[in-house]
PDB file of C-alpha atoms in Angstrom:
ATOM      1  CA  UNK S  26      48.023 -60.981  25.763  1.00 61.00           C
ATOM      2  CA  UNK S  27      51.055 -63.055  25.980  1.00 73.00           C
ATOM      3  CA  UNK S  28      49.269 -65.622  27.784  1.00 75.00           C
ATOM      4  CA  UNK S  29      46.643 -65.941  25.410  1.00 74.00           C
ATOM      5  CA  UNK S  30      49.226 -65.837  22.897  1.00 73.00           C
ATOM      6  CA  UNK S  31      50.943 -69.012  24.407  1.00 75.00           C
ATOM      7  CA  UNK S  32      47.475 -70.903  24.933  1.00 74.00           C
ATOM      8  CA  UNK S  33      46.884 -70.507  20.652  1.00 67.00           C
ATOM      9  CA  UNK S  34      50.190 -72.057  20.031  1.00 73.00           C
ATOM     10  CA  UNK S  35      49.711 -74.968  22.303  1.00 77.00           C
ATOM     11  CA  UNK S  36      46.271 -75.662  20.844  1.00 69.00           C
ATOM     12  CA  UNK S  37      47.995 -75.187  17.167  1.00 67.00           C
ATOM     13  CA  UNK S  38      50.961 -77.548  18.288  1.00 69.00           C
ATOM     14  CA  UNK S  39      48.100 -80.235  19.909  1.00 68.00           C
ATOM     15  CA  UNK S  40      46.068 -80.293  17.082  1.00 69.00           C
ATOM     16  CA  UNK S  41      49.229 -80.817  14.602  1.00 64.00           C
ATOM     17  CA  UNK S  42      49.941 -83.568  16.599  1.00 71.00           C
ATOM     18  CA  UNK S  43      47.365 -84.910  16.813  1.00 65.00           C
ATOM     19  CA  UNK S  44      46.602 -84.589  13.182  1.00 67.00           C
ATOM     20  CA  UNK S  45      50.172 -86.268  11.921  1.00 66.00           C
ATOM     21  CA  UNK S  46      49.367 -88.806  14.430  1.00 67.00           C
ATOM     22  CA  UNK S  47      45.858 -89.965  12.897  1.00 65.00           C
ATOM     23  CA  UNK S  48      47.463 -90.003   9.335  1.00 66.00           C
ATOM     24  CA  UNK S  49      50.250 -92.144  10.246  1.00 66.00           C
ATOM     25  CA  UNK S  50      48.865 -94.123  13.038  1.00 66.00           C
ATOM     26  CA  UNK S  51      45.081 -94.486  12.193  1.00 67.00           C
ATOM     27  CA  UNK S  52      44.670 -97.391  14.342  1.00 66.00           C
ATOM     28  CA  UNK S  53      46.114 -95.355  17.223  1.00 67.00           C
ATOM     29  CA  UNK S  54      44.283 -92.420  17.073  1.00 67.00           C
ATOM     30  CA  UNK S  55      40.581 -92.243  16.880  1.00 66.00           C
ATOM     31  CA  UNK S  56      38.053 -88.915  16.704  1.00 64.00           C
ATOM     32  CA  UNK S  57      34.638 -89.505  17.787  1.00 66.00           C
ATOM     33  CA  UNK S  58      31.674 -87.063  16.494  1.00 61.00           C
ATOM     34  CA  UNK S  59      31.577 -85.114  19.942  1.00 61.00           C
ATOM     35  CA  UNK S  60      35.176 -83.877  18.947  1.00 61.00           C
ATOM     36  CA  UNK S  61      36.964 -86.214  21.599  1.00 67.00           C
ATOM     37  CA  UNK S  62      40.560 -87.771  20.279  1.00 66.00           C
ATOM     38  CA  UNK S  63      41.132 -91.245  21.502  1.00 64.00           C
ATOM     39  CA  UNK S  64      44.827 -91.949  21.947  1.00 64.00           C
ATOM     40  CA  UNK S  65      45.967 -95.833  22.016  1.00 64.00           C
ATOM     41  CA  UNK S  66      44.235 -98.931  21.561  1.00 60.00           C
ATOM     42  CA  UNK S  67      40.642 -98.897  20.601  1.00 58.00           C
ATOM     43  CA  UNK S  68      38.845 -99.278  24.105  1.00 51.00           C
ATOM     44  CA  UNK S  69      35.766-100.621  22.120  1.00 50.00           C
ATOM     45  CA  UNK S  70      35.340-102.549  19.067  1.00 49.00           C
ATOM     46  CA  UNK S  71      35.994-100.391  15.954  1.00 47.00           C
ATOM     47  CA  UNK S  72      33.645 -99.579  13.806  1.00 47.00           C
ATOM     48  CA  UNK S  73      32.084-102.080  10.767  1.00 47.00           C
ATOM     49  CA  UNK S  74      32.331 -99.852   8.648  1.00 50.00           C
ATOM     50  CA  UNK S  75      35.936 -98.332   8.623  1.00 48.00           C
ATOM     51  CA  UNK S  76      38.622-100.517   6.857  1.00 50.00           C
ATOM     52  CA  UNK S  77      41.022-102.509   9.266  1.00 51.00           C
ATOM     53  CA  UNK S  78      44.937-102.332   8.703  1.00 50.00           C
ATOM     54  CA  UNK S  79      46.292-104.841   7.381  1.00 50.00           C
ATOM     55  CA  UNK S  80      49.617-106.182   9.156  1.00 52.00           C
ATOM     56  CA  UNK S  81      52.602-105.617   7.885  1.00 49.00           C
ATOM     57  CA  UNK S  82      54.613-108.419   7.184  1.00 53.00           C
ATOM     58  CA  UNK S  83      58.271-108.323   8.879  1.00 61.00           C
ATOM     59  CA  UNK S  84      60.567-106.570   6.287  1.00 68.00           C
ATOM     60  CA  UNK S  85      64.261-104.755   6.789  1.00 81.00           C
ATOM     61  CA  UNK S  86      64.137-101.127   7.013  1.00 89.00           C
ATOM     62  CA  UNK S  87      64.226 -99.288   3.395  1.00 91.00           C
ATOM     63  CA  UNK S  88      66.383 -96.704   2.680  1.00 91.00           C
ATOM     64  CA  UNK S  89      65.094 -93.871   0.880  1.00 91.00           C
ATOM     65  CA  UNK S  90      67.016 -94.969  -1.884  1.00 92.00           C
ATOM     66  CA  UNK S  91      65.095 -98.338  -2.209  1.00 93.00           C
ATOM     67  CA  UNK S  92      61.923 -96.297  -1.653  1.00 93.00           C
ATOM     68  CA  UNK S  93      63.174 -93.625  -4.059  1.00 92.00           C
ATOM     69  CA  UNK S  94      63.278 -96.869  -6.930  1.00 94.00           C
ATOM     70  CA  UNK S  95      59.911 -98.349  -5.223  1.00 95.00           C
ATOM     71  CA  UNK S  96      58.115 -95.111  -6.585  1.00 94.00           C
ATOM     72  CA  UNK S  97      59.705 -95.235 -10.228  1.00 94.00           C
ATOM     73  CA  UNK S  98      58.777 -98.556 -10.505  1.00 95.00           C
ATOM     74  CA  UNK S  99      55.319 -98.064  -9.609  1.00 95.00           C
ATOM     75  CA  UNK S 100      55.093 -94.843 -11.659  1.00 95.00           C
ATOM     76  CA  UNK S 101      56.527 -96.913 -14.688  1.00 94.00           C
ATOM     77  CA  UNK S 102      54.330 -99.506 -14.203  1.00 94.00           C
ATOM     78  CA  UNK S 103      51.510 -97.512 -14.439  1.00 93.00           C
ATOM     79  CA  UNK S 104      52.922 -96.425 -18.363  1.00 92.00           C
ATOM     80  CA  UNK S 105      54.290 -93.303 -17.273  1.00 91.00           C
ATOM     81  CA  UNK S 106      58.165 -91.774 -17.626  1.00 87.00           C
ATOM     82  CA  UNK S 107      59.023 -90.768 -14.194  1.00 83.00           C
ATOM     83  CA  UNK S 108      60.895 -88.301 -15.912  1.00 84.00           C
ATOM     84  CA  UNK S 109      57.985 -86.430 -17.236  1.00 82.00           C
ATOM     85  CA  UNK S 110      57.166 -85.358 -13.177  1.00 84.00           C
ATOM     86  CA  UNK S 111      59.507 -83.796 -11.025  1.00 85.00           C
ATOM     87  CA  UNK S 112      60.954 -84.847  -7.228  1.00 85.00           C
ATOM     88  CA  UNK S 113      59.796 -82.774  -4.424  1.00 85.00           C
ATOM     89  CA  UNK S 114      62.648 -83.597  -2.325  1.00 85.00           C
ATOM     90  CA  UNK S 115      65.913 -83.495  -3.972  1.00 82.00           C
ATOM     91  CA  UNK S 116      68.254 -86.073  -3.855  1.00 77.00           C
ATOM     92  CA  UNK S 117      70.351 -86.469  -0.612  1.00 77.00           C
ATOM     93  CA  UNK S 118      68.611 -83.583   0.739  1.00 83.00           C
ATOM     94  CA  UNK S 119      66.741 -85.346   3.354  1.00 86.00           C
ATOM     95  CA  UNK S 120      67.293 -89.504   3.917  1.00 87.00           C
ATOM     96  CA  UNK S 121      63.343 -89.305   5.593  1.00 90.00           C
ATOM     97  CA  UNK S 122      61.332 -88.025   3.052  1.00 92.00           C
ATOM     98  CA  UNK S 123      60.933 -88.485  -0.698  1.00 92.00           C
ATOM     99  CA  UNK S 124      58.612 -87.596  -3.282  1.00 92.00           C
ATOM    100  CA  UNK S 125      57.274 -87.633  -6.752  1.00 92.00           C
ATOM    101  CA  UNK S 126      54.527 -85.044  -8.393  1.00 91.00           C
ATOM    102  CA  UNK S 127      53.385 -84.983 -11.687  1.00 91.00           C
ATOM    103  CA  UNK S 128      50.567 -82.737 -13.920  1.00 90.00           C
ATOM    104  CA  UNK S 129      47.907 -84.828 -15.070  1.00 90.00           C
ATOM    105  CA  UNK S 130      44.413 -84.900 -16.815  1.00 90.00           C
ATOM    106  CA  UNK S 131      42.144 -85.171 -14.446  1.00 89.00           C
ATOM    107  CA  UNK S 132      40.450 -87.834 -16.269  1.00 87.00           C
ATOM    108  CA  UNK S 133      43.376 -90.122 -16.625  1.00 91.00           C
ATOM    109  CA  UNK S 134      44.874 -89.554 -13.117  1.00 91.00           C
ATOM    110  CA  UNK S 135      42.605 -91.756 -11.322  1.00 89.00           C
ATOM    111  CA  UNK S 136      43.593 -94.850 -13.044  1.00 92.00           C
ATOM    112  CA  UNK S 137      47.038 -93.817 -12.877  1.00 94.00           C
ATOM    113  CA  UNK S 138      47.001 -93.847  -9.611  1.00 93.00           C
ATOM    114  CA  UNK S 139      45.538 -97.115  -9.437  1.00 93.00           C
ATOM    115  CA  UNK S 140      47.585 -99.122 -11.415  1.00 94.00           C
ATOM    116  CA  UNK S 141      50.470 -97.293  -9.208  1.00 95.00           C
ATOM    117  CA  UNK S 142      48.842 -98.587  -6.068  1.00 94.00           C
ATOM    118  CA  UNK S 143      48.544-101.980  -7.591  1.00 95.00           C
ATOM    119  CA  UNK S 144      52.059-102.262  -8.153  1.00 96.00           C
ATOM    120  CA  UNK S 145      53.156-100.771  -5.083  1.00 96.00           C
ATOM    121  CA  UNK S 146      51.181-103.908  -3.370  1.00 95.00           C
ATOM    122  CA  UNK S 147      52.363-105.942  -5.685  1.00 96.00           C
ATOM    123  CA  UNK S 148      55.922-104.793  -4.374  1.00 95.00           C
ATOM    124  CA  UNK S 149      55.124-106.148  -0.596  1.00 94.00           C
ATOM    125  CA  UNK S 150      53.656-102.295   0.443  1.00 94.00           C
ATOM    126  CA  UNK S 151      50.918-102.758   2.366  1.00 93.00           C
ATOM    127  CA  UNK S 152      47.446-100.702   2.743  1.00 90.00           C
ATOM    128  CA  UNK S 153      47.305 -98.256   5.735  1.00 84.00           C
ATOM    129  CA  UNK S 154      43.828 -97.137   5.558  1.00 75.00           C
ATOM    130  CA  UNK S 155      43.593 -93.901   6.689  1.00 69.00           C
ATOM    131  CA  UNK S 156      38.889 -93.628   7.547  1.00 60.00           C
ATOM    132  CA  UNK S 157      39.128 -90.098   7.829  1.00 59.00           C
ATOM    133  CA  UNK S 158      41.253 -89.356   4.914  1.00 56.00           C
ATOM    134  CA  UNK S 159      41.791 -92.099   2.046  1.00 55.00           C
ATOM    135  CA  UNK S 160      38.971 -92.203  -0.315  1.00 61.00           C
ATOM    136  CA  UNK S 161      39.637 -94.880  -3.431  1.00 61.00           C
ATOM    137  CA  UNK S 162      39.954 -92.082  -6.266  1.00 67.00           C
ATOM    138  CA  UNK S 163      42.067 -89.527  -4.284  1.00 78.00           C
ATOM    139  CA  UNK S 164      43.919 -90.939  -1.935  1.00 86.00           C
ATOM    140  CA  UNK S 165      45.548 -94.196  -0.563  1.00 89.00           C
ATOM    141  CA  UNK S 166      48.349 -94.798   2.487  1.00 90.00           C
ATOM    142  CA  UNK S 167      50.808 -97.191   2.425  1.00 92.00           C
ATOM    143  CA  UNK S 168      53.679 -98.534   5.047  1.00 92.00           C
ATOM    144  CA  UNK S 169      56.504-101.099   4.291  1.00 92.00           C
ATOM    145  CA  UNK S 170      59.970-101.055   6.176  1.00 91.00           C
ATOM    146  CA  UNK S 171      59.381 -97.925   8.196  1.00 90.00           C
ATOM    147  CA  UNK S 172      58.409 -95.851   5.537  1.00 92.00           C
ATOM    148  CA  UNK S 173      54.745 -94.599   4.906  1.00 92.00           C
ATOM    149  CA  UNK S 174      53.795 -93.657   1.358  1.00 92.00           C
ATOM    150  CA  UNK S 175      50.541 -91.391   0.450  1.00 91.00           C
ATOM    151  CA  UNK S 176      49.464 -91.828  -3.298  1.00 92.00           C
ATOM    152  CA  UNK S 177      47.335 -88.761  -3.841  1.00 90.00           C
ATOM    153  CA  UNK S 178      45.521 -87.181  -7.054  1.00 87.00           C
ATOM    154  CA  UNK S 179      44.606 -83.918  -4.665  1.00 74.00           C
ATOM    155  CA  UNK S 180      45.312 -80.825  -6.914  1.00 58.00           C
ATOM    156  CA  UNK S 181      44.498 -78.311  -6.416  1.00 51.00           C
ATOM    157  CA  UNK S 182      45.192 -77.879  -3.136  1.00 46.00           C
ATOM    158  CA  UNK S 183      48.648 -79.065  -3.464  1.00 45.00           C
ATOM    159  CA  UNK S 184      49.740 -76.127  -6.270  1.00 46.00           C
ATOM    160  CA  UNK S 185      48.234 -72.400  -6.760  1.00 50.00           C
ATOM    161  CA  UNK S 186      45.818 -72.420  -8.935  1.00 52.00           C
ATOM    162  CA  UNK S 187      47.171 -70.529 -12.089  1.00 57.00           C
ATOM    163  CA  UNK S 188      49.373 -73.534 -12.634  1.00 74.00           C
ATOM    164  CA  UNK S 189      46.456 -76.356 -13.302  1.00 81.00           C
ATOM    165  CA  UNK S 190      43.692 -75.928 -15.934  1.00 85.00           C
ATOM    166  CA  UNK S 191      40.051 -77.252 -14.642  1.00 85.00           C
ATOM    167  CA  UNK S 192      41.088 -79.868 -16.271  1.00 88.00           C
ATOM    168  CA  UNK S 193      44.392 -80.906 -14.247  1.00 89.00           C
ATOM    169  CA  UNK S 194      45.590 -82.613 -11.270  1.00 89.00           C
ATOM    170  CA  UNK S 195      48.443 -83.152  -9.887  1.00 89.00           C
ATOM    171  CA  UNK S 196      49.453 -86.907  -9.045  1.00 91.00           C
ATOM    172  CA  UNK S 197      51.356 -87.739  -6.276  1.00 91.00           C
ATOM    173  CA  UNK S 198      53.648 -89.593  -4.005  1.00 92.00           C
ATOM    174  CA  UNK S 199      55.097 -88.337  -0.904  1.00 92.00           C
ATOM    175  CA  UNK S 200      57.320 -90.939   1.450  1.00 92.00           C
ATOM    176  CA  UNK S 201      58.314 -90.005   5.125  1.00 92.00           C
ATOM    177  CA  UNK S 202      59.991 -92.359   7.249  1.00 90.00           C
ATOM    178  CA  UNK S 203      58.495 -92.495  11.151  1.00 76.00           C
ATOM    179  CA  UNK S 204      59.445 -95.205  13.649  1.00 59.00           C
ATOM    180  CA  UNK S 205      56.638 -94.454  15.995  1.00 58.00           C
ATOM    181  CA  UNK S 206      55.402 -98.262  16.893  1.00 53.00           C
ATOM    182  CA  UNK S 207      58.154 -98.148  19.754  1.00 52.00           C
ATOM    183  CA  UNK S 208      56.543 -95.155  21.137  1.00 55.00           C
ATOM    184  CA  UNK S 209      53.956 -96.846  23.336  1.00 58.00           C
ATOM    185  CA  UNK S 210      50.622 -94.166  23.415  1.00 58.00           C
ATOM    186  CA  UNK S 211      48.366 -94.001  26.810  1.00 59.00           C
ATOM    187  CA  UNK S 212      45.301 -93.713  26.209  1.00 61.00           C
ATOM    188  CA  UNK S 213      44.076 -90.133  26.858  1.00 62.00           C
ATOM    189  CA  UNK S 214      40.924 -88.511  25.667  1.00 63.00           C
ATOM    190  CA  UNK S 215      41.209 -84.598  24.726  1.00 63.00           C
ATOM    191  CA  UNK S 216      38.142 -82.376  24.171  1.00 62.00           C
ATOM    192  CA  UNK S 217      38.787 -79.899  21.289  1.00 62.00           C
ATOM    193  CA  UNK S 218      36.386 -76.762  21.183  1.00 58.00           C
TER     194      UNK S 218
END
C-alpha cells in the first residue's frame, strides 16, 4: 500500500508542476491532445491559432510594493475605490505574492476588468497569453519585472457559494513573483494516463 501510496503523490506533485509551469511559462510548456507535456522550446512551429508572447521589454525588478501601487492604479483607473475590495495577502506578509479581490456584478465586472488590463499595459505590463487558460472576459496574464499578474473575473470558484448571488463575481488580481527564465528546461515529453 505504501508504495502505491508514494506513486499517487509523485503523480500529484508532477502534475502540479507541471500545471504552475504552463501558467507561468506558456511558451515553455506545451500539452498536445494525446495527453503528452512538452517541456522547453517548441520543437515545431506553434500553432496559428494560439496567441504568441509578446517580449518583455528590459525593466528593473519590482518590488511588491511597486506592484502592490501597480494594482491600485489599475483598479482606480478602471473607476473603482480599491478600498471597496479587500487584499488577499496582507501587507509584509509575503514580499512574493500580492493580491486584490473584490465582489462585483457580474454584468459590470467584465469591463472592469478591461479597462484594468488596459491600464496595466498602459503601465509597461506586458500580455502573457496563457492558450489553455486566458479567455478575453475571464481571464488575462501579465509579466513585468519578475512579477506575473493574473486579472481574473472567475467567481465562483474562487469563494463558497453562499457568499455571491447568481448575480456576482468576484474580480481579481493575484501577483507572484518567479524568476524561472534562468532555469534552463530540457525538453522531455511525459505521458499522463
Amino acid at each position: 500500500m505504501n508504495a502505491f501510496l508514494k506513486r499517487v503523490w509523485i503523480g500529484l506533485a508532477a502534475t502540479l508542476i507541471v500545471s504552475l509551469a504552463a501558467v507561468v511559462m506558456p511558451d515553455q510548456v506545451q500539452i498536445g491532445d494525446d495527453g503528452r507535456v512538452h517541456l522547453g522550446a517548441p520543437a515545431s512551429t506553434p500553432s496559428v491559432s494560439a496567441p504568441a508572447p509578446h517580449p518583455e521589454p528590459t525593466s528593473p525588478p519590482l518590488t511588491r510594493e511597486e506592484v502592490d501601487e501597480a494594482i491600485a492604479t489599475a483598479v482606480r483607473a478602471a473607476g473603482l475605490d480599491a478600498e471597496q475590495g479587500k487584499s488577499t495577502v496582507p501587507a509584509g506578509s509575503n514580499p512574493n505574492r500580492t493580491g486584490w479581490t473584490a465582489i462585483r456584478e457580474k454584468a459590470a465586472a467584465q469591463s472592469e476588468m478591461k479597462a484594468i488590463c488596459a491600464d496595466l499595459e498602459r503601465q509597461g505590463w506586458v500580455l502573457n497569453p496563457n492558450p489553455n487558460g486566458d479567455t478575453a472576459d475571464l481571464s488575462r496574464s501579465y509579466k513585468r519585472g519578475g512579477w506575473y499578474l493574473l486579472v481574473s473575473t472567475r467567481g465562483q470558484s474562487q469563494a463558497p457559494s453562499n457568499t455571491l448571488s447568481d448575480s456576482q463575481t468576484h474580480l481579481t488580481m493575484t501577483g507572484l513573483q518567479l524568476n524561472l527564465s534562468d532555469i534552463p528546461l530540457p525538453a522531455v515529453t511525459v505521458r499522463i494516463r
